[in-house]
Amino acid sequence: GSEEVVLRHLLVSGVGASGHKTGILLFSSERSLVQDSRVEGVMGNGIGVYARGPPENDAFRAVENRIVGNRVLRAGAAGISLATDFPVQAHRVRHNRVEGNRVERANFYSYDAAGIYTLFVGEGNRISDNVVLSGGSKTLRSAGIMLDVGTAPTRVSGNRLEGNSNGGVALTGPGHLLWDNNLVGNCAASWDCAQIVLFPVRENPGAVVEANRIEAKGGQKLVLKTANPRFPAVPSAFDRNRYRSRDPRPFCWSERPRCQDWLDFAAWQRLGFDRHSTYRLLASEGEPEQSPEQQGHDLGE
């Protein structure tokens, strides 16, 4: 129930040996600010924005908070988390901003979260201009940013996501916007994953993906979308992106829970995606890179 609290220039480390495991927690707080602080070596989330309470009581909200310019290093779970406990409470977490933070090596204890993670949250939350690096491992899945089940349409823009083990951005549910992000070298070979992953949980995923720079390294893919045929189809739009990959078949658009066929860029465009985007096939490790004219793969310019 706190309002308009300002936390600046804090150092929080070594949290979680006993008691609560989150470094800094805005617990049902409104219009509060966490800025220019450092959280490192905590067992749970680095910074959490969280609302709880009985479903019939809307007094417990996490609204219009800002998490700005912080550094989170070696969080056992998510680096920065926005969450409630149940879908009926999602509207309590809305219009929060996660901006200009740097998250490194998140999820070194937890499986299947992200450097910046949302779960059961409402409208108007924005995730922009953050850097998320090296989350997870070959045995612990961690996306750079994950919009998990029950996340209302969310804008993700201007972020740099690199070296995270379960993809750059992973999302479920409809209506998200991915715009002007840099995604490079995400995805460990332990799973089917890609720089952008759209996956079904309680509904099928959908997003507008535009003006991003997306690069897959050796053994990695660019876009992976799967779906549950029992749920209604959800539209997505991809355009004005710049793609680079070492794999010539880095795209998959499946209406089933598993990828059925990986596509090259020409086949991907025939599905109606990325009409004004470009794609470059990179040389394999140790080989000289060819020009686009030599490759014939720099399409759409």
Short mmCIF file of C-alpha atoms in Angstrom, two decimals, residues 183 193-197 214-217 220-224 242-245 247 249-252 262 265 279-280:
data_model
loop_
_atom_site.label_atom_id
_atom_site.label_comp_id
_atom_site.label_asym_id
_atom_site.label_seq_id
_atom_site.Cartn_x
_atom_site.Cartn_y
_atom_site.Cartn_z
CA LEU A 183 18.36 -9.50 -30.57
CA CYS A 193 14.18 -21.92 -29.47
CA ALA A 194 14.96 -18.79 -31.44
CA GLN A 195 15.61 -15.08 -31.16
CA ILE A 196 11.83 -14.56 -31.05
CA VAL A 197 9.64 -17.34 -29.65
CA ILE A 214 17.76 -9.88 -35.31
CA GLU A 215 20.80 -12.14 -35.66
CA ALA A 216 21.14 -15.88 -35.02
CA LYS A 217 24.56 -17.41 -34.49
CA GLN A 220 20.40 -20.87 -33.72
CA LYS A 221 17.12 -19.83 -35.32
CA LEU A 222 15.45 -16.47 -35.90
CA VAL A 223 11.69 -16.92 -35.34
CA LEU A 224 9.79 -19.86 -33.85
CA ARG A 242 16.71 -6.87 -40.51
CA TYR A 243 17.58 -10.55 -40.21
CA ARG A 244 20.95 -12.32 -40.25
CA SER A 245 21.63 -16.01 -39.65
CA ASP A 247 21.28 -21.30 -40.84
CA ARG A 249 16.23 -22.16 -42.79
CA PRO A 250 15.77 -20.12 -39.61
CA PHE A 251 11.97 -19.50 -39.56
CA CYS A 252 9.10 -21.68 -38.37
CA TRP A 262 11.80 -24.76 -40.81
CA PHE A 265 13.36 -16.41 -46.03
CA TYR A 279 17.72 -11.10 -44.74
CA ARG A 280 21.41 -11.99 -45.01
#
